[in-house]
């Protein structure tokens, strides 16, 4: 089996090193070994033309629907593509993946990346990747979609809740991301006035209604550890 590494460097650049991460991130190219998977260096032929991420905030959970459009500028290749599953806060009520409209199964592989998000610097079995072997036809487009619901917000015991989406691992594909769009739907928690957004560049175009915020960034070059953070005080939400 040919070794191939993940896209987003596990979109957490495997986890911002120190923080226990909910593991909501971009797709990344991986290398799968006998004992698990590790991140791959930047891909030379496959670029991410666009990503459309929709996050729906609920009182105790949140949903993410992410669509990634890739273009392979070279010959046909098959790559391991993975989505990070991080620690105790990476509990999904559901997780589904589609490749070009076809629902596919994912397998769980232990994270062997040197910086896997553990505070001790050692690999922990709780850190893993949800992976699938994806064929990218030569000089063609491929669309990957992930849809999942997170069991609870980061630091669920604290009224100051946080939803995290790691987008920095998108930097491990070829060139810049043509268009990165993030839509945050707050209809179920009372509207956009109840949360704050961090982790996006000042140049991001911002569109807003009473219940929805949308950010658009063109020619996006995130750092490997960059992430979108949505923070709100659960005690102040509308009943």
PDB file of C-alpha atoms in Angstrom:
ATOM      1  CA  UNK A   1       0.000   0.000   0.000  1.00  0.00           C
ATOM      2  CA  UNK A   2       1.413   3.309  -0.985  1.00  0.00           C
ATOM      3  CA  UNK A   3       2.148   5.793   1.818  1.00  0.00           C
ATOM      4  CA  UNK A   4       0.386   9.098   1.565  1.00  0.00           C
ATOM      5  CA  UNK A   5      -0.037  11.791   4.200  1.00  0.00           C
ATOM      6  CA  UNK A   6      -3.092  13.791   5.269  1.00  0.00           C
ATOM      7  CA  UNK A   7      -4.192  17.234   4.114  1.00  0.00           C
ATOM      8  CA  UNK A   8      -4.507  19.648   6.852  1.00  0.00           C
ATOM      9  CA  UNK A   9      -1.735  18.341   8.737  1.00  0.00           C
ATOM     10  CA  UNK A  10      -4.589  17.193  10.468  1.00  0.00           C
ATOM     11  CA  UNK A  11      -6.064  20.480  10.278  1.00  0.00           C
ATOM     12  CA  UNK A  12      -4.943  20.878  13.682  1.00  0.00           C
ATOM     13  CA  UNK A  13      -1.427  20.725  12.650  1.00  0.00           C
ATOM     14  CA  UNK A  14      -2.367  18.039  14.745  1.00  0.00           C
ATOM     15  CA  UNK A  15      -4.046  19.925  17.399  1.00  0.00           C
ATOM     16  CA  UNK A  16      -2.421  23.161  18.243  1.00  0.00           C
ATOM     17  CA  UNK A  17      -0.047  21.124  20.315  1.00  0.00           C
ATOM     18  CA  UNK A  18      -1.337  21.899  23.771  1.00  0.00           C
ATOM     19  CA  UNK A  19      -5.086  22.366  23.792  1.00  0.00           C
ATOM     20  CA  UNK A  20      -7.445  19.424  23.849  1.00  0.00           C
ATOM     21  CA  UNK A  21      -9.085  19.938  20.494  1.00  0.00           C
ATOM     22  CA  UNK A  22     -12.574  19.184  19.314  1.00  0.00           C
ATOM     23  CA  UNK A  23     -10.965  18.289  16.037  1.00  0.00           C
ATOM     24  CA  UNK A  24     -13.152  20.148  13.573  1.00  0.00           C
ATOM     25  CA  UNK A  25     -10.928  20.759  10.623  1.00  0.00           C
ATOM     26  CA  UNK A  26     -10.174  20.795   6.919  1.00  0.00           C
ATOM     27  CA  UNK A  27      -9.338  17.622   5.044  1.00  0.00           C
ATOM     28  CA  UNK A  28      -5.628  16.712   4.864  1.00  0.00           C
ATOM     29  CA  UNK A  29      -3.291  14.381   2.890  1.00  0.00           C
ATOM     30  CA  UNK A  30      -1.791  11.570   5.041  1.00  0.00           C
ATOM     31  CA  UNK A  31       0.672   8.738   5.135  1.00  0.00           C
ATOM     32  CA  UNK A  32      -0.879   5.577   6.559  1.00  0.00           C
ATOM     33  CA  UNK A  33       1.556   3.142   8.185  1.00  0.00           C
ATOM     34  CA  UNK A  34       1.051  -0.201   9.884  1.00  0.00           C
ATOM     35  CA  UNK A  35       0.542   1.444  13.287  1.00  0.00           C
ATOM     36  CA  UNK A  36      -1.459   4.500  12.267  1.00  0.00           C
ATOM     37  CA  UNK A  37      -1.274   7.694  10.187  1.00  0.00           C
ATOM     38  CA  UNK A  38       0.839  10.830  10.048  1.00  0.00           C
ATOM     39  CA  UNK A  39       0.706  14.095   8.117  1.00  0.00           C
ATOM     40  CA  UNK A  40       2.170  14.494   4.673  1.00  0.00           C
ATOM     41  CA  UNK A  41       4.180  17.477   3.450  1.00  0.00           C
ATOM     42  CA  UNK A  42       2.577  19.901   1.018  1.00  0.00           C
ATOM     43  CA  UNK A  43       1.093  18.193  -2.036  1.00  0.00           C
ATOM     44  CA  UNK A  44       2.737  19.095  -5.354  1.00  0.00           C
ATOM     45  CA  UNK A  45      -0.156  18.394  -7.724  1.00  0.00           C
ATOM     46  CA  UNK A  46      -3.519  18.582  -5.931  1.00  0.00           C
ATOM     47  CA  UNK A  47      -4.839  21.981  -4.975  1.00  0.00           C
ATOM     48  CA  UNK A  48      -7.935  22.966  -3.005  1.00  0.00           C
ATOM     49  CA  UNK A  49      -9.865  25.324  -5.286  1.00  0.00           C
ATOM     50  CA  UNK A  50     -12.495  26.084  -2.656  1.00  0.00           C
ATOM     51  CA  UNK A  51     -13.998  25.047   0.638  1.00  0.00           C
ATOM     52  CA  UNK A  52     -17.512  25.869   1.817  1.00  0.00           C
ATOM     53  CA  UNK A  53     -17.999  25.307   5.540  1.00  0.00           C
ATOM     54  CA  UNK A  54     -21.366  25.741   7.292  1.00  0.00           C
ATOM     55  CA  UNK A  55     -21.517  25.590  11.095  1.00  0.00           C
ATOM     56  CA  UNK A  56     -24.903  25.410  12.844  1.00  0.00           C
ATOM     57  CA  UNK A  57     -24.812  26.333  16.518  1.00  0.00           C
ATOM     58  CA  UNK A  58     -27.232  24.586  18.876  1.00  0.00           C
ATOM     59  CA  UNK A  59     -27.723  24.859  22.634  1.00  0.00           C
ATOM     60  CA  UNK A  60     -25.561  21.843  23.530  1.00  0.00           C
ATOM     61  CA  UNK A  61     -24.169  20.543  20.199  1.00  0.00           C
ATOM     62  CA  UNK A  62     -23.102  21.947  16.852  1.00  0.00           C
ATOM     63  CA  UNK A  63     -23.231  20.660  13.288  1.00  0.00           C
ATOM     64  CA  UNK A  64     -20.691  21.117  10.511  1.00  0.00           C
ATOM     65  CA  UNK A  65     -21.188  20.597   6.794  1.00  0.00           C
ATOM     66  CA  UNK A  66     -17.984  21.082   4.793  1.00  0.00           C
ATOM     67  CA  UNK A  67     -17.539  20.755   1.025  1.00  0.00           C
ATOM     68  CA  UNK A  68     -14.042  20.759  -0.504  1.00  0.00           C
ATOM     69  CA  UNK A  69     -13.408  21.121  -4.233  1.00  0.00           C
ATOM     70  CA  UNK A  70     -10.010  19.812  -5.361  1.00  0.00           C
ATOM     71  CA  UNK A  71      -8.237  19.878  -8.713  1.00  0.00           C
ATOM     72  CA  UNK A  72      -5.468  17.444  -9.612  1.00  0.00           C
ATOM     73  CA  UNK A  73      -3.049  19.230 -11.961  1.00  0.00           C
ATOM     74  CA  UNK A  74      -1.013  16.044 -12.547  1.00  0.00           C
ATOM     75  CA  UNK A  75      -1.541  12.369 -13.309  1.00  0.00           C
ATOM     76  CA  UNK A  76      -4.170  10.246 -11.548  1.00  0.00           C
ATOM     77  CA  UNK A  77      -3.200   9.371  -7.994  1.00  0.00           C
ATOM     78  CA  UNK A  78      -4.735   7.767  -4.928  1.00  0.00           C
ATOM     79  CA  UNK A  79      -4.159   9.425  -1.563  1.00  0.00           C
ATOM     80  CA  UNK A  80      -5.090   8.796   2.031  1.00  0.00           C
ATOM     81  CA  UNK A  81      -7.213  11.751   3.082  1.00  0.00           C
ATOM     82  CA  UNK A  82      -8.023  12.230   6.741  1.00  0.00           C
ATOM     83  CA  UNK A  83     -10.073  14.178   9.234  1.00  0.00           C
ATOM     84  CA  UNK A  84      -8.708  14.565  12.789  1.00  0.00           C
ATOM     85  CA  UNK A  85     -10.429  13.138  15.820  1.00  0.00           C
ATOM     86  CA  UNK A  86      -9.066  14.802  18.919  1.00  0.00           C
ATOM     87  CA  UNK A  87      -9.158  13.674  22.530  1.00  0.00           C
ATOM     88  CA  UNK A  88     -12.190  13.504  24.795  1.00  0.00           C
ATOM     89  CA  UNK A  89     -13.780  16.492  23.039  1.00  0.00           C
ATOM     90  CA  UNK A  90     -13.813  14.816  19.626  1.00  0.00           C
ATOM     91  CA  UNK A  91     -17.000  12.863  20.151  1.00  0.00           C
ATOM     92  CA  UNK A  92     -19.263  12.778  17.131  1.00  0.00           C
ATOM     93  CA  UNK A  93     -22.935  11.964  17.324  1.00  0.00           C
ATOM     94  CA  UNK A  94     -22.557  11.178  13.619  1.00  0.00           C
ATOM     95  CA  UNK A  95     -19.906  11.520  10.916  1.00  0.00           C
ATOM     96  CA  UNK A  96     -20.487  11.021   7.180  1.00  0.00           C
ATOM     97  CA  UNK A  97     -18.229  11.455   4.162  1.00  0.00           C
ATOM     98  CA  UNK A  98     -18.940  11.593   0.434  1.00  0.00           C
ATOM     99  CA  UNK A  99     -16.534  11.565  -2.540  1.00  0.00           C
ATOM    100  CA  UNK A 100     -18.062  12.969  -5.727  1.00  0.00           C
ATOM    101  CA  UNK A 101     -21.526  12.365  -4.317  1.00  0.00           C
ATOM    102  CA  UNK A 102     -20.873   8.758  -3.252  1.00  0.00           C
ATOM    103  CA  UNK A 103     -21.156   7.948   0.450  1.00  0.00           C
ATOM    104  CA  UNK A 104     -17.979   6.177   1.605  1.00  0.00           C
ATOM    105  CA  UNK A 105     -16.832   4.411   4.751  1.00  0.00           C
ATOM    106  CA  UNK A 106     -14.044   5.816   6.899  1.00  0.00           C
ATOM    107  CA  UNK A 107     -11.638   3.888   9.107  1.00  0.00           C
ATOM    108  CA  UNK A 108     -10.003   5.169  12.268  1.00  0.00           C
ATOM    109  CA  UNK A 109      -6.196   5.315  12.399  1.00  0.00           C
ATOM    110  CA  UNK A 110      -4.034   6.255  15.358  1.00  0.00           C
ATOM    111  CA  UNK A 111      -2.275   9.614  14.974  1.00  0.00           C
ATOM    112  CA  UNK A 112       1.493   9.109  14.710  1.00  0.00           C
ATOM    113  CA  UNK A 113       2.334  12.761  13.979  1.00  0.00           C
ATOM    114  CA  UNK A 114       5.142  14.148  16.191  1.00  0.00           C
ATOM    115  CA  UNK A 115       2.945  17.076  17.318  1.00  0.00           C
ATOM    116  CA  UNK A 116      -0.309  15.293  17.994  1.00  0.00           C
ATOM    117  CA  UNK A 117      -1.778  17.709  20.518  1.00  0.00           C
ATOM    118  CA  UNK A 118      -0.679  15.935  23.677  1.00  0.00           C
ATOM    119  CA  UNK A 119       0.809  18.004  26.485  1.00  0.00           C
ATOM    120  CA  UNK A 120       3.399  15.348  27.284  1.00  0.00           C
ATOM    121  CA  UNK A 121       4.853  15.186  23.794  1.00  0.00           C
ATOM    122  CA  UNK A 122       4.035  11.478  23.566  1.00  0.00           C
ATOM    123  CA  UNK A 123       1.583   9.830  21.214  1.00  0.00           C
ATOM    124  CA  UNK A 124      -1.766   9.152  22.863  1.00  0.00           C
ATOM    125  CA  UNK A 125      -4.159   6.484  21.602  1.00  0.00           C
ATOM    126  CA  UNK A 126      -7.102   8.885  21.973  1.00  0.00           C
ATOM    127  CA  UNK A 127      -5.748  10.987  19.045  1.00  0.00           C
ATOM    128  CA  UNK A 128      -6.674   9.531  15.678  1.00  0.00           C
ATOM    129  CA  UNK A 129      -7.683  10.182  12.076  1.00  0.00           C
ATOM    130  CA  UNK A 130     -10.853   9.236  10.219  1.00  0.00           C
ATOM    131  CA  UNK A 131      -9.418   8.251   6.833  1.00  0.00           C
ATOM    132  CA  UNK A 132     -10.427   7.119   3.355  1.00  0.00           C
ATOM    133  CA  UNK A 133      -8.316   6.215   0.305  1.00  0.00           C
ATOM    134  CA  UNK A 134      -9.411   8.719  -2.366  1.00  0.00           C
ATOM    135  CA  UNK A 135      -8.670   8.481  -6.083  1.00  0.00           C
ATOM    136  CA  UNK A 136      -8.006  11.863  -7.723  1.00  0.00           C
ATOM    137  CA  UNK A 137      -8.296  11.480 -11.541  1.00  0.00           C
ATOM    138  CA  UNK A 138      -5.624  13.268 -13.548  1.00  0.00           C
ATOM    139  CA  UNK A 139      -6.328  16.891 -14.532  1.00  0.00           C
ATOM    140  CA  UNK A 140      -9.806  16.652 -13.056  1.00  0.00           C
ATOM    141  CA  UNK A 141     -11.929  17.903 -10.177  1.00  0.00           C
ATOM    142  CA  UNK A 142     -12.839  15.888  -7.100  1.00  0.00           C
ATOM    143  CA  UNK A 143     -15.360  16.939  -4.456  1.00  0.00           C
ATOM    144  CA  UNK A 144     -15.225  15.699  -0.862  1.00  0.00           C
ATOM    145  CA  UNK A 145     -17.976  16.449   1.622  1.00  0.00           C
ATOM    146  CA  UNK A 146     -18.007  15.884   5.394  1.00  0.00           C
ATOM    147  CA  UNK A 147     -21.106  16.224   7.553  1.00  0.00           C
ATOM    148  CA  UNK A 148     -21.014  15.680  11.298  1.00  0.00           C
ATOM    149  CA  UNK A 149     -22.457  16.680  14.658  1.00  0.00           C
ATOM    150  CA  UNK A 150     -20.254  17.266  17.686  1.00  0.00           C
ATOM    151  CA  UNK A 151     -21.539  15.869  20.978  1.00  0.00           C
ATOM    152  CA  UNK A 152     -20.703  18.988  22.967  1.00  0.00           C
ATOM    153  CA  UNK A 153     -18.745  22.233  22.847  1.00  0.00           C
ATOM    154  CA  UNK A 154     -15.135  22.525  23.937  1.00  0.00           C
ATOM    155  CA  UNK A 155     -14.872  22.896  27.730  1.00  0.00           C
ATOM    156  CA  UNK A 156     -18.507  21.932  28.171  1.00  0.00           C
ATOM    157  CA  UNK A 157     -18.311  22.391  31.960  1.00  0.00           C
ATOM    158  CA  UNK A 158     -17.635  26.123  31.515  1.00  0.00           C
ATOM    159  CA  UNK A 159     -20.487  28.513  30.585  1.00  0.00           C
ATOM    160  CA  UNK A 160     -18.045  30.114  28.132  1.00  0.00           C
ATOM    161  CA  UNK A 161     -18.525  27.603  25.292  1.00  0.00           C
ATOM    162  CA  UNK A 162     -16.359  27.318  22.198  1.00  0.00           C
ATOM    163  CA  UNK A 163     -16.804  25.676  18.782  1.00  0.00           C
ATOM    164  CA  UNK A 164     -13.571  25.177  16.860  1.00  0.00           C
ATOM    165  CA  UNK A 165     -12.902  24.493  13.189  1.00  0.00           C
ATOM    166  CA  UNK A 166      -9.246  23.908  12.261  1.00  0.00           C
ATOM    167  CA  UNK A 167      -8.613  25.327   8.785  1.00  0.00           C
ATOM    168  CA  UNK A 168      -4.813  25.584   8.867  1.00  0.00           C
ATOM    169  CA  UNK A 169      -4.200  22.088   7.571  1.00  0.00           C
ATOM    170  CA  UNK A 170      -5.640  23.252   4.270  1.00  0.00           C
ATOM    171  CA  UNK A 171      -2.193  24.742   3.720  1.00  0.00           C
ATOM    172  CA  UNK A 172      -0.839  21.269   2.949  1.00  0.00           C
ATOM    173  CA  UNK A 173      -2.376  21.144  -0.498  1.00  0.00           C
ATOM    174  CA  UNK A 174      -0.787  22.751  -3.540  1.00  0.00           C
ATOM    175  CA  UNK A 175      -0.854  26.582  -3.662  1.00  0.00           C
ATOM    176  CA  UNK A 176      -3.341  28.830  -1.845  1.00  0.00           C
ATOM    177  CA  UNK A 177      -6.985  27.914  -1.260  1.00  0.00           C
ATOM    178  CA  UNK A 178      -8.851  29.719  -4.045  1.00  0.00           C
ATOM    179  CA  UNK A 179     -11.899  30.558  -1.923  1.00  0.00           C
ATOM    180  CA  UNK A 180     -12.553  29.717   1.729  1.00  0.00           C
ATOM    181  CA  UNK A 181     -16.085  30.478   2.918  1.00  0.00           C
ATOM    182  CA  UNK A 182     -17.370  30.026   6.475  1.00  0.00           C
ATOM    183  CA  UNK A 183     -21.072  30.391   7.247  1.00  0.00           C
ATOM    184  CA  UNK A 184     -22.212  30.393  10.891  1.00  0.00           C
ATOM    185  CA  UNK A 185     -25.919  29.822  11.487  1.00  0.00           C
ATOM    186  CA  UNK A 186     -27.021  30.942  14.959  1.00  0.00           C
ATOM    187  CA  UNK A 187     -30.786  30.649  14.470  1.00  0.00           C
ATOM    188  CA  UNK A 188     -31.166  28.119  17.286  1.00  0.00           C
ATOM    189  CA  UNK A 189     -29.245  30.111  19.900  1.00  0.00           C
ATOM    190  CA  UNK A 190     -30.969  33.444  19.336  1.00  0.00           C
ATOM    191  CA  UNK A 191     -28.899  35.092  16.605  1.00  0.00           C
ATOM    192  CA  UNK A 192     -25.443  36.442  15.839  1.00  0.00           C
ATOM    193  CA  UNK A 193     -25.385  38.871  18.773  1.00  0.00           C
ATOM    194  CA  UNK A 194     -24.755  35.973  21.142  1.00  0.00           C
ATOM    195  CA  UNK A 195     -21.314  34.887  19.857  1.00  0.00           C
ATOM    196  CA  UNK A 196     -17.888  36.168  18.819  1.00  0.00           C
ATOM    197  CA  UNK A 197     -15.675  34.910  15.993  1.00  0.00           C
ATOM    198  CA  UNK A 198     -11.882  34.765  15.988  1.00  0.00           C
ATOM    199  CA  UNK A 199      -9.132  33.188  13.921  1.00  0.00           C
ATOM    200  CA  UNK A 200      -9.830  34.687  10.486  1.00  0.00           C
ATOM    201  CA  UNK A 201      -7.713  37.330   8.702  1.00  0.00           C
ATOM    202  CA  UNK A 202      -8.818  40.991   8.779  1.00  0.00           C
ATOM    203  CA  UNK A 203      -9.199  40.883   4.996  1.00  0.00           C
ATOM    204  CA  UNK A 204     -12.042  38.359   5.257  1.00  0.00           C
ATOM    205  CA  UNK A 205     -15.216  39.682   3.642  1.00  0.00           C
ATOM    206  CA  UNK A 206     -18.019  39.705   6.210  1.00  0.00           C
ATOM    207  CA  UNK A 207     -21.728  39.365   5.362  1.00  0.00           C
ATOM    208  CA  UNK A 208     -24.314  39.391   8.132  1.00  0.00           C
ATOM    209  CA  UNK A 209     -28.015  38.989   8.850  1.00  0.00           C
ATOM    210  CA  UNK A 210     -29.758  38.707  12.212  1.00  0.00           C
ATOM    211  CA  UNK A 211     -29.104  34.972  12.452  1.00  0.00           C
ATOM    212  CA  UNK A 212     -26.260  34.213  10.027  1.00  0.00           C
ATOM    213  CA  UNK A 213     -22.658  35.384   9.562  1.00  0.00           C
ATOM    214  CA  UNK A 214     -20.612  34.554   6.477  1.00  0.00           C
ATOM    215  CA  UNK A 215     -16.922  35.139   5.897  1.00  0.00           C
ATOM    216  CA  UNK A 216     -15.159  34.816   2.541  1.00  0.00           C
ATOM    217  CA  UNK A 217     -11.399  34.776   1.949  1.00  0.00           C
ATOM    218  CA  UNK A 218      -9.846  34.531  -1.516  1.00  0.00           C
ATOM    219  CA  UNK A 219      -6.362  33.146  -2.182  1.00  0.00           C
ATOM    220  CA  UNK A 220      -6.274  31.980   1.418  1.00  0.00           C
ATOM    221  CA  UNK A 221      -2.860  31.029   2.862  1.00  0.00           C
ATOM    222  CA  UNK A 222      -3.477  29.915   6.456  1.00  0.00           C
ATOM    223  CA  UNK A 223      -0.692  28.864   8.794  1.00  0.00           C
ATOM    224  CA  UNK A 224      -0.791  25.126   9.652  1.00  0.00           C
ATOM    225  CA  UNK A 225      -2.104  25.797  13.180  1.00  0.00           C
ATOM    226  CA  UNK A 226      -4.766  28.390  12.257  1.00  0.00           C
ATOM    227  CA  UNK A 227      -8.318  27.765  13.408  1.00  0.00           C
ATOM    228  CA  UNK A 228     -11.720  29.411  13.474  1.00  0.00           C
ATOM    229  CA  UNK A 229     -13.085  29.912  17.012  1.00  0.00           C
ATOM    230  CA  UNK A 230     -16.718  30.682  17.833  1.00  0.00           C
ATOM    231  CA  UNK A 231     -17.218  31.658  21.467  1.00  0.00           C
ATOM    232  CA  UNK A 232     -20.396  32.388  23.402  1.00  0.00           C
ATOM    233  CA  UNK A 233     -21.672  32.502  26.976  1.00  0.00           C
ATOM    234  CA  UNK A 234     -24.324  29.792  27.346  1.00  0.00           C
ATOM    235  CA  UNK A 235     -25.797  31.600  30.351  1.00  0.00           C
ATOM    236  CA  UNK A 236     -26.794  34.540  28.178  1.00  0.00           C
ATOM    237  CA  UNK A 237     -28.547  32.622  25.420  1.00  0.00           C
ATOM    238  CA  UNK A 238     -32.212  33.118  24.747  1.00  0.00           C
ATOM    239  CA  UNK A 239     -34.365  30.452  26.506  1.00  0.00           C
TER     240      UNK A 239
END
